[in-house]
Amino acid sequence: MPLRAKFDGQDKIATLINDIEWEEIKEIISSNKNLLILPCCEALAYLRISKLGTKHFVHRKKSSCQFYENDEILKMKNDIVIACSSCNYKVKTEVSYPEWSADVLAIKDKIKIAFEVSHKPLNKVLEIQETYRKNGIRGCWFFKEKFREKIYPKKELPIFYISIDKNNNINVLLNDKYINLIEFVKLLLSGQIKFSQKLVSKSQQEIRIIFFEMICWKCKKISHIYFLEKNNKISYISKCGVVMAKKQEIPRQEDSLQEEFKNEVITTVMNYVKSEEGKKLRIGSIEPRYSKSKGESYISFGCYWCASIIGKPFIDKAIMRIKSRNFFNEKIIIDKPNISIKSKITEYSVSAILETNLMLSEPIIIDKPHWCYSKNGEYCNNSI
């Protein structure tokens, strides 16, 4: 069931045959079967369309030829051919030479790219990839199932995983997001998917700051404290849209500080407090204070009225209580492009929620090899 056959001595790729020509070939070979031959075994062939709508060729009679591919693989090769052809690459399928073979071979000038969609064990993949390299060919691999071995992204070994949705569309998994296979190959061939050794954060990050009331243990007056909604941390987003999760061990510029105490966060909060919307909030100074219970000084929130330290254990307890009441299930309406505020006094002591963009003083960079794609043209490897 290949995509390629010889019609009247000339190579034909089924994918690239339009409907009119398809019917013409069918009519011609109905009277002269010898005109359509499969290159894999020189057997006579006829035309067929798979259940997934893929045009292909089939052995006319039972044959000892072992070349067989299921509908899914045919569809994958079909989509790769469409993408390569649209990028002005010359395309050939089911290519076989003594040293190497390829499901789809795309050629433009001196560039040769071999695409493989048939599953092979990792040791065989590495062997073939090395053969490609020696012959000046780039290799790109698509697999439906992941290898048992842990595979880390490598520039020298482009391996991507695919899935088929309920509409029979084939999609490629790229950094936890799915991209249609045709679109993915187009992006790859046009250089819009690049390899990077590191994740680099966007210079501007969306954050959500929660302000709530705390009663001072000393003067008994109410001050306001704030925290960043997601586990008290900023969830940094890389330039290519990857969530730089806590488990990725994001380095801190100052280990003694919480994210709430980063200079850019404090500046954002203080600017908001000076605004008309936030002027009712009573935020005390943020500075090092001595804690008797800990026996040391650390940077902390202070009471707006008497400047006494507001201990971290008490703040953590209040935050846990606020989160446990599912307060954040409410949808926040964004009515401005960069900032929105919803003020509300509730039994959870939440006074305001601020959504805004935070400009990082310097990018966060972590080691994570990955294939980088950015719609706005910003790539992680541009900054390293």
Short mmCIF file of C-alpha atoms in Angstrom, two decimals:
data_model
loop_
_atom_site.label_atom_id
_atom_site.label_comp_id
_atom_site.label_asym_id
_atom_site.label_seq_id
_atom_site.Cartn_x
_atom_site.Cartn_y
_atom_site.Cartn_z
CA MET A 1 0.00 0.00 0.00
CA PRO A 2 2.54 2.64 -1.08
CA LEU A 3 1.96 6.26 -2.06
CA ARG A 4 4.25 5.96 -5.07
CA ALA A 5 3.89 4.04 -8.32
CA LYS A 6 5.12 4.26 -11.90
CA PHE A 7 2.49 5.26 -14.42
CA ASP A 8 3.57 4.86 -18.01
CA GLY A 9 7.19 4.88 -16.82
CA GLN A 10 6.93 8.04 -14.71
CA ASP A 11 6.86 8.33 -10.91
CA LYS A 12 3.51 9.32 -9.47
CA ILE A 13 2.85 10.27 -5.83
CA ALA A 14 -0.78 9.52 -5.06
CA THR A 15 -1.05 12.46 -2.67
CA LEU A 16 -0.13 14.92 -5.41
CA ILE A 17 -2.60 13.57 -8.00
CA ASN A 18 -5.69 15.77 -8.22
CA ASP A 19 -9.15 14.24 -8.46
CA ILE A 20 -9.49 14.75 -12.22
CA GLU A 21 -6.15 13.11 -13.01
CA TRP A 22 -6.94 10.33 -10.52
CA GLU A 23 -10.08 9.40 -12.45
CA GLU A 24 -8.26 9.65 -15.77
CA ILE A 25 -5.57 7.22 -14.61
CA LYS A 26 -8.23 4.81 -13.37
CA GLU A 27 -9.91 4.84 -16.74
CA ILE A 28 -6.65 4.37 -18.66
CA ILE A 29 -5.40 1.41 -16.59
CA SER A 30 -8.79 -0.28 -16.82
CA SER A 31 -7.91 -1.04 -20.44
CA ASN A 32 -4.12 -1.28 -20.04
CA LYS A 33 -3.19 -2.66 -16.64
CA ASN A 34 0.51 -2.77 -17.51
CA LEU A 35 0.80 1.02 -17.28
CA LEU A 36 0.69 1.18 -13.44
CA ILE A 37 3.53 -0.63 -11.63
CA LEU A 38 4.67 -0.65 -8.01
CA PRO A 39 8.42 0.09 -7.68
CA CYS A 40 8.74 -2.04 -4.55
CA CYS A 41 8.24 -5.31 -6.44
CA GLU A 42 7.43 -4.42 -10.07
CA ALA A 43 3.91 -5.78 -9.59
CA LEU A 44 0.84 -4.36 -11.34
CA ALA A 45 -1.23 -1.99 -9.25
CA TYR A 46 -4.55 -0.23 -9.03
CA LEU A 47 -5.73 2.94 -7.27
CA ARG A 48 -7.56 3.03 -3.96
CA ILE A 49 -8.64 5.50 -1.27
CA SER A 50 -8.29 4.43 2.36
CA LYS A 51 -10.88 4.76 5.12
CA LEU A 52 -9.00 7.88 6.25
CA GLY A 53 -9.33 9.41 2.80
CA THR A 54 -5.74 8.81 1.66
CA LYS A 55 -5.10 8.12 -2.01
CA HIS A 56 -2.63 5.24 -2.51
CA PHE A 57 -1.74 2.29 -4.70
CA VAL A 58 -2.37 -1.41 -4.09
CA HIS A 59 -1.07 -4.68 -5.53
CA ARG A 60 -3.48 -5.84 -8.21
CA LYS A 61 -2.95 -9.49 -7.28
CA LYS A 62 -1.76 -11.29 -4.19
CA SER A 63 1.99 -10.92 -3.99
CA SER A 64 4.89 -12.13 -1.90
CA CYS A 65 5.93 -8.51 -1.54
CA GLN A 66 6.15 -7.64 2.15
CA PHE A 67 5.61 -3.93 1.67
CA TYR A 68 2.51 -3.11 3.69
CA GLU A 69 1.47 -0.07 5.71
CA ASN A 70 -1.74 0.52 7.59
CA ASP A 71 -4.14 3.41 7.02
CA GLU A 72 -2.63 5.52 9.81
CA ILE A 73 0.91 5.33 8.44
CA LEU A 74 -0.36 6.12 4.94
CA LYS A 75 -2.15 9.16 6.35
CA MET A 76 1.02 10.32 8.15
CA LYS A 77 3.12 10.03 5.00
CA ASN A 78 0.36 11.72 3.01
CA ASP A 79 0.34 14.74 5.34
CA ILE A 80 4.14 15.02 5.28
CA VAL A 81 4.09 15.00 1.47
CA ILE A 82 1.46 17.77 1.43
CA ALA A 83 3.53 19.92 3.81
CA CYS A 84 6.82 19.39 1.96
CA SER A 85 5.26 20.08 -1.42
CA SER A 86 3.65 23.30 -0.16
CA CYS A 87 7.12 24.45 0.98
CA ASN A 88 8.45 23.90 -2.56
CA TYR A 89 10.40 20.74 -1.74
CA LYS A 90 10.64 17.96 -4.29
CA VAL A 91 9.13 14.89 -2.69
CA LYS A 92 9.64 11.17 -3.13
CA THR A 93 8.08 8.42 -1.03
CA GLU A 94 9.15 4.87 -0.16
CA VAL A 95 12.75 5.63 -1.08
CA SER A 96 15.18 2.72 -0.83
CA TYR A 97 18.94 2.60 -1.42
CA PRO A 98 21.52 -0.03 -0.41
CA GLU A 99 22.67 2.06 2.57
CA TRP A 100 19.46 3.79 3.64
CA SER A 101 15.75 4.20 3.07
CA ALA A 102 13.08 6.78 3.93
CA ASP A 103 9.29 6.89 4.09
CA VAL A 104 9.38 10.41 2.65
CA LEU A 105 12.40 12.21 1.19
CA ALA A 106 12.18 15.99 0.73
CA ILE A 107 14.79 17.77 -1.39
CA LYS A 108 15.44 21.46 -2.03
CA ASP A 109 18.75 22.56 -3.56
CA LYS A 110 21.42 20.82 -1.41
CA ILE A 111 19.06 20.09 1.48
CA LYS A 112 17.82 16.53 1.92
CA ILE A 113 15.44 15.58 4.73
CA ALA A 114 14.30 12.02 5.39
CA PHE A 115 11.03 11.60 7.30
CA GLU A 116 10.30 8.28 9.01
CA VAL A 117 6.91 7.29 10.45
CA SER A 118 7.30 3.52 10.81
CA HIS A 119 8.06 2.37 14.32
CA LYS A 120 11.56 1.01 14.90
CA PRO A 121 13.50 0.17 18.06
CA LEU A 122 15.75 2.92 19.39
CA ASN A 123 19.01 1.17 18.52
CA LYS A 124 17.85 0.89 14.89
CA VAL A 125 16.80 4.55 14.86
CA LEU A 126 20.26 5.60 16.07
CA GLU A 127 21.90 3.42 13.45
CA ILE A 128 19.78 4.85 10.61
CA GLN A 129 20.25 8.41 11.83
CA GLU A 130 24.03 7.96 11.72
CA THR A 131 23.75 6.62 8.16
CA TYR A 132 21.70 9.69 7.22
CA ARG A 133 24.38 11.93 8.69
CA LYS A 134 27.17 10.24 6.72
CA ASN A 135 25.16 10.72 3.52
CA GLY A 136 24.43 14.39 4.14
CA ILE A 137 20.77 13.79 4.99
CA ARG A 138 18.80 15.22 7.89
CA GLY A 139 16.48 12.81 9.66
CA CYS A 140 13.13 13.48 11.32
CA TRP A 141 11.18 10.77 13.17
CA PHE A 142 7.51 10.50 14.12
CA PHE A 143 6.25 7.83 16.49
CA LYS A 144 2.83 7.04 17.91
CA GLU A 145 4.18 5.26 20.97
CA LYS A 146 6.98 6.43 23.20
CA PHE A 147 10.16 4.42 23.61
CA ARG A 148 10.70 2.44 26.76
CA GLU A 149 14.02 4.20 27.10
CA LYS A 150 13.98 7.79 28.32
CA ILE A 151 14.55 10.01 25.27
CA TYR A 152 15.71 13.58 25.81
CA PRO A 153 15.36 16.08 22.95
CA LYS A 154 18.55 16.32 20.89
CA LYS A 155 19.34 18.50 17.93
CA GLU A 156 21.05 15.54 16.26
CA LEU A 157 18.01 13.28 16.73
CA PRO A 158 14.66 15.00 16.04
CA ILE A 159 12.04 12.63 17.47
CA PHE A 160 8.42 13.70 17.88
CA TYR A 161 5.31 11.89 19.07
CA ILE A 162 1.98 11.93 17.26
CA SER A 163 -1.65 11.12 17.95
CA ILE A 164 -4.83 10.86 15.89
CA ASP A 165 -7.93 12.69 17.07
CA LYS A 166 -11.58 11.67 16.63
CA ASN A 167 -11.70 13.49 13.28
CA ASN A 168 -8.73 11.47 12.01
CA ASN A 169 -6.43 14.49 12.12
CA ILE A 170 -2.82 13.66 12.92
CA ASN A 171 -1.23 15.94 15.52
CA VAL A 172 2.31 16.31 16.81
CA LEU A 173 3.07 16.80 20.50
CA LEU A 174 5.37 19.77 20.98
CA ASN A 175 6.06 20.94 24.54
CA ASP A 176 2.73 19.69 25.90
CA LYS A 177 0.75 21.20 23.01
CA TYR A 178 -0.55 19.53 19.87
CA ILE A 179 0.08 20.93 16.38
CA ASN A 180 -1.45 19.47 13.23
CA LEU A 181 1.16 17.34 11.41
CA ILE A 182 0.93 19.30 8.15
CA GLU A 183 1.36 22.60 9.97
CA PHE A 184 4.17 21.17 12.10
CA VAL A 185 6.22 20.02 9.08
CA LYS A 186 5.70 23.39 7.41
CA LEU A 187 7.01 25.15 10.53
CA LEU A 188 9.96 22.77 10.71
CA LEU A 189 10.93 23.25 7.06
CA SER A 190 10.60 27.02 7.30
CA GLY A 191 12.94 27.15 10.32
CA GLN A 192 10.27 28.25 12.79
CA ILE A 193 10.94 25.32 15.11
CA LYS A 194 14.40 25.60 16.61
CA PHE A 195 16.35 23.54 19.11
CA SER A 196 17.37 25.12 22.41
CA GLN A 197 19.34 23.73 25.35
CA LYS A 198 17.61 26.01 27.86
CA LEU A 199 14.22 27.45 28.71
CA VAL A 200 14.28 31.24 28.94
CA SER A 201 11.40 33.16 30.50
CA LYS A 202 9.49 35.87 28.69
CA SER A 203 10.52 39.33 29.82
CA GLN A 204 6.88 40.06 30.69
CA GLN A 205 4.90 37.64 32.84
CA GLU A 206 1.21 37.60 33.69
CA ILE A 207 0.66 37.51 37.45
CA ARG A 208 -2.28 37.52 39.85
CA ILE A 209 -1.81 39.11 43.26
CA ILE A 210 -4.26 38.43 46.11
CA PHE A 211 -4.58 41.06 48.86
CA PHE A 212 -6.10 40.05 52.20
CA GLU A 213 -6.52 41.35 55.73
CA MET A 214 -4.32 40.50 58.71
CA ILE A 215 -4.84 41.68 62.29
CA CYS A 216 -1.65 42.82 63.98
CA TRP A 217 -0.77 40.73 67.04
CA LYS A 218 0.52 43.86 68.79
CA CYS A 219 -1.70 46.86 68.00
CA LYS A 220 -4.75 44.79 66.90
CA LYS A 221 -5.30 46.95 63.82
CA ILE A 222 -5.90 45.65 60.28
CA SER A 223 -3.15 45.70 57.64
CA HIS A 224 -3.10 44.11 54.20
CA ILE A 225 -0.83 41.30 53.01
CA TYR A 226 -0.54 39.86 49.52
CA PHE A 227 0.52 36.63 47.87
CA LEU A 228 0.88 35.26 44.37
CA GLU A 229 -1.95 32.88 43.69
CA LYS A 230 -0.21 29.68 42.47
CA ASN A 231 1.40 28.06 45.47
CA ASN A 232 2.82 31.42 46.49
CA LYS A 233 5.12 31.34 43.44
CA ILE A 234 5.17 32.90 40.01
CA SER A 235 4.55 30.33 37.32
CA TYR A 236 7.08 31.57 34.79
CA ILE A 237 6.30 31.09 31.12
CA SER A 238 9.13 30.60 28.64
CA LYS A 239 9.43 32.52 25.37
CA CYS A 240 8.01 29.51 23.55
CA GLY A 241 5.07 29.14 25.96
CA VAL A 242 6.35 26.33 28.20
CA VAL A 243 5.34 26.51 31.86
CA MET A 244 8.58 26.63 33.80
CA ALA A 245 7.32 24.48 36.66
CA LYS A 246 8.57 24.40 40.21
CA LYS A 247 9.92 20.87 39.69
CA GLN A 248 12.31 22.26 37.08
CA GLU A 249 14.27 23.86 39.92
CA ILE A 250 13.99 27.49 38.91
CA PRO A 251 17.04 29.26 40.36
CA ARG A 252 16.45 32.16 42.69
CA GLN A 253 18.52 35.32 42.64
CA GLU A 254 18.25 35.51 46.42
CA ASP A 255 17.39 32.25 48.13
CA SER A 256 16.26 34.00 51.32
CA LEU A 257 13.44 35.83 49.52
CA GLN A 258 10.02 34.60 48.57
CA GLU A 259 8.68 35.48 45.14
CA GLU A 260 6.46 38.09 46.83
CA PHE A 261 9.57 39.95 47.89
CA LYS A 262 11.24 40.24 44.52
CA ASN A 263 11.90 43.88 43.66
CA GLU A 264 9.72 43.87 40.56
CA VAL A 265 6.77 42.40 42.51
CA ILE A 266 7.11 44.92 45.33
CA THR A 267 7.31 47.76 42.81
CA THR A 268 4.15 46.52 41.09
CA VAL A 269 2.30 46.32 44.42
CA MET A 270 3.40 49.75 45.60
CA ASN A 271 2.42 51.38 42.32
CA TYR A 272 -1.00 49.79 42.62
CA VAL A 273 -1.45 50.99 46.20
CA LYS A 274 -0.80 54.54 44.98
CA SER A 275 -3.51 54.20 42.32
CA GLU A 276 -7.15 55.19 42.72
CA GLU A 277 -8.22 51.53 42.72
CA GLY A 278 -5.76 50.38 45.36
CA LYS A 279 -5.47 53.39 47.65
CA LYS A 280 -7.64 51.82 50.39
CA LEU A 281 -5.16 49.00 50.94
CA ARG A 282 -2.88 49.38 53.94
CA ILE A 283 0.43 47.70 53.03
CA GLY A 284 3.17 48.02 55.62
CA SER A 285 6.85 48.29 54.79
CA ILE A 286 8.65 45.19 53.54
CA GLU A 287 12.07 44.95 55.13
CA PRO A 288 14.24 42.74 57.38
CA ARG A 289 12.84 42.34 60.89
CA TYR A 290 13.90 40.32 63.91
CA SER A 291 11.73 37.32 64.83
CA LYS A 292 11.90 36.21 68.46
CA SER A 293 10.36 32.84 67.64
CA LYS A 294 13.02 32.13 64.98
CA GLY A 295 15.81 33.94 66.73
CA GLU A 296 16.91 35.68 63.53
CA SER A 297 16.09 38.47 61.14
CA TYR A 298 14.45 37.89 57.78
CA ILE A 299 12.67 40.03 55.23
CA SER A 300 9.01 40.19 56.12
CA PHE A 301 5.71 42.02 55.97
CA GLY A 302 5.13 44.56 58.71
CA CYS A 303 2.06 46.12 60.29
CA TYR A 304 0.98 49.27 58.46
CA TRP A 305 0.33 51.02 61.80
CA CYS A 306 3.05 49.94 64.21
CA ALA A 307 5.58 48.27 61.86
CA SER A 308 5.66 45.07 63.96
CA ILE A 309 6.62 41.90 62.13
CA ILE A 310 3.80 39.76 60.76
CA GLY A 311 5.13 36.24 61.14
CA LYS A 312 5.31 33.95 58.15
CA PRO A 313 3.59 31.00 59.94
CA PHE A 314 0.50 33.17 60.54
CA ILE A 315 0.50 34.39 56.92
CA ASP A 316 0.81 30.82 55.60
CA LYS A 317 -2.12 29.72 57.78
CA ALA A 318 -4.31 32.56 56.45
CA ILE A 319 -3.38 31.74 52.84
CA MET A 320 -4.25 28.07 53.35
CA ARG A 321 -7.63 29.07 54.76
CA ILE A 322 -8.35 31.39 51.83
CA LYS A 323 -7.44 28.72 49.30
CA SER A 324 -9.44 26.01 51.07
CA ARG A 325 -12.65 28.00 50.64
CA ASN A 326 -12.38 27.79 46.82
CA PHE A 327 -12.49 31.56 46.56
CA PHE A 328 -10.55 31.45 43.30
CA ASN A 329 -13.24 29.52 41.45
CA GLU A 330 -14.78 32.89 40.64
CA LYS A 331 -14.06 34.20 37.16
CA ILE A 332 -12.17 37.48 37.15
CA ILE A 333 -13.39 39.84 34.45
CA ILE A 334 -10.54 41.54 32.62
CA ASP A 335 -11.71 44.90 31.38
CA LYS A 336 -8.32 46.44 30.61
CA PRO A 337 -5.53 45.11 28.39
CA ASN A 338 -2.83 45.00 31.05
CA ILE A 339 -4.54 45.30 34.40
CA SER A 340 -7.85 44.48 36.04
CA ILE A 341 -9.08 44.67 39.62
CA LYS A 342 -12.00 43.14 41.42
CA SER A 343 -12.42 44.47 44.94
CA LYS A 344 -14.43 42.48 47.41
CA ILE A 345 -14.58 42.08 51.17
CA THR A 346 -15.58 38.51 52.02
CA GLU A 347 -15.60 36.14 54.97
CA TYR A 348 -12.24 34.92 53.69
CA SER A 349 -10.77 38.41 54.30
CA VAL A 350 -9.79 38.87 50.65
CA SER A 351 -9.81 42.58 49.87
CA ALA A 352 -8.70 42.74 46.25
CA ILE A 353 -7.31 40.75 43.36
CA LEU A 354 -4.89 42.37 40.94
CA GLU A 355 -4.13 40.93 37.52
CA THR A 356 -1.29 42.60 35.69
CA ASN A 357 1.89 42.08 33.69
CA LEU A 358 5.18 41.88 35.51
CA MET A 359 8.39 42.97 33.80
CA LEU A 360 11.22 40.76 35.06
CA SER A 361 14.43 42.54 35.97
CA GLU A 362 16.34 39.71 34.29
CA PRO A 363 15.24 36.48 32.57
CA ILE A 364 14.89 33.19 34.40
CA ILE A 365 16.98 30.52 32.65
CA ILE A 366 16.93 26.79 33.37
CA ASP A 367 18.54 23.80 31.70
CA LYS A 368 15.95 21.97 29.62
CA PRO A 369 16.72 20.80 26.07
CA HIS A 370 13.63 21.24 23.92
CA TRP A 371 12.30 22.08 20.46
CA CYS A 372 11.32 25.72 20.61
CA TYR A 373 8.44 27.26 18.67
CA SER A 374 7.16 30.77 19.17
CA LYS A 375 4.36 32.44 17.23
CA ASN A 376 5.79 35.90 17.92
CA GLY A 377 9.30 35.03 16.74
CA GLU A 378 10.88 35.02 20.23
CA TYR A 379 12.91 31.89 20.86
CA CYS A 380 14.66 30.67 23.99
CA ASN A 381 17.98 30.27 22.15
CA ASN A 382 17.92 33.95 21.10
CA SER A 383 18.96 34.91 24.62
CA ILE A 384 21.77 32.41 25.27
#
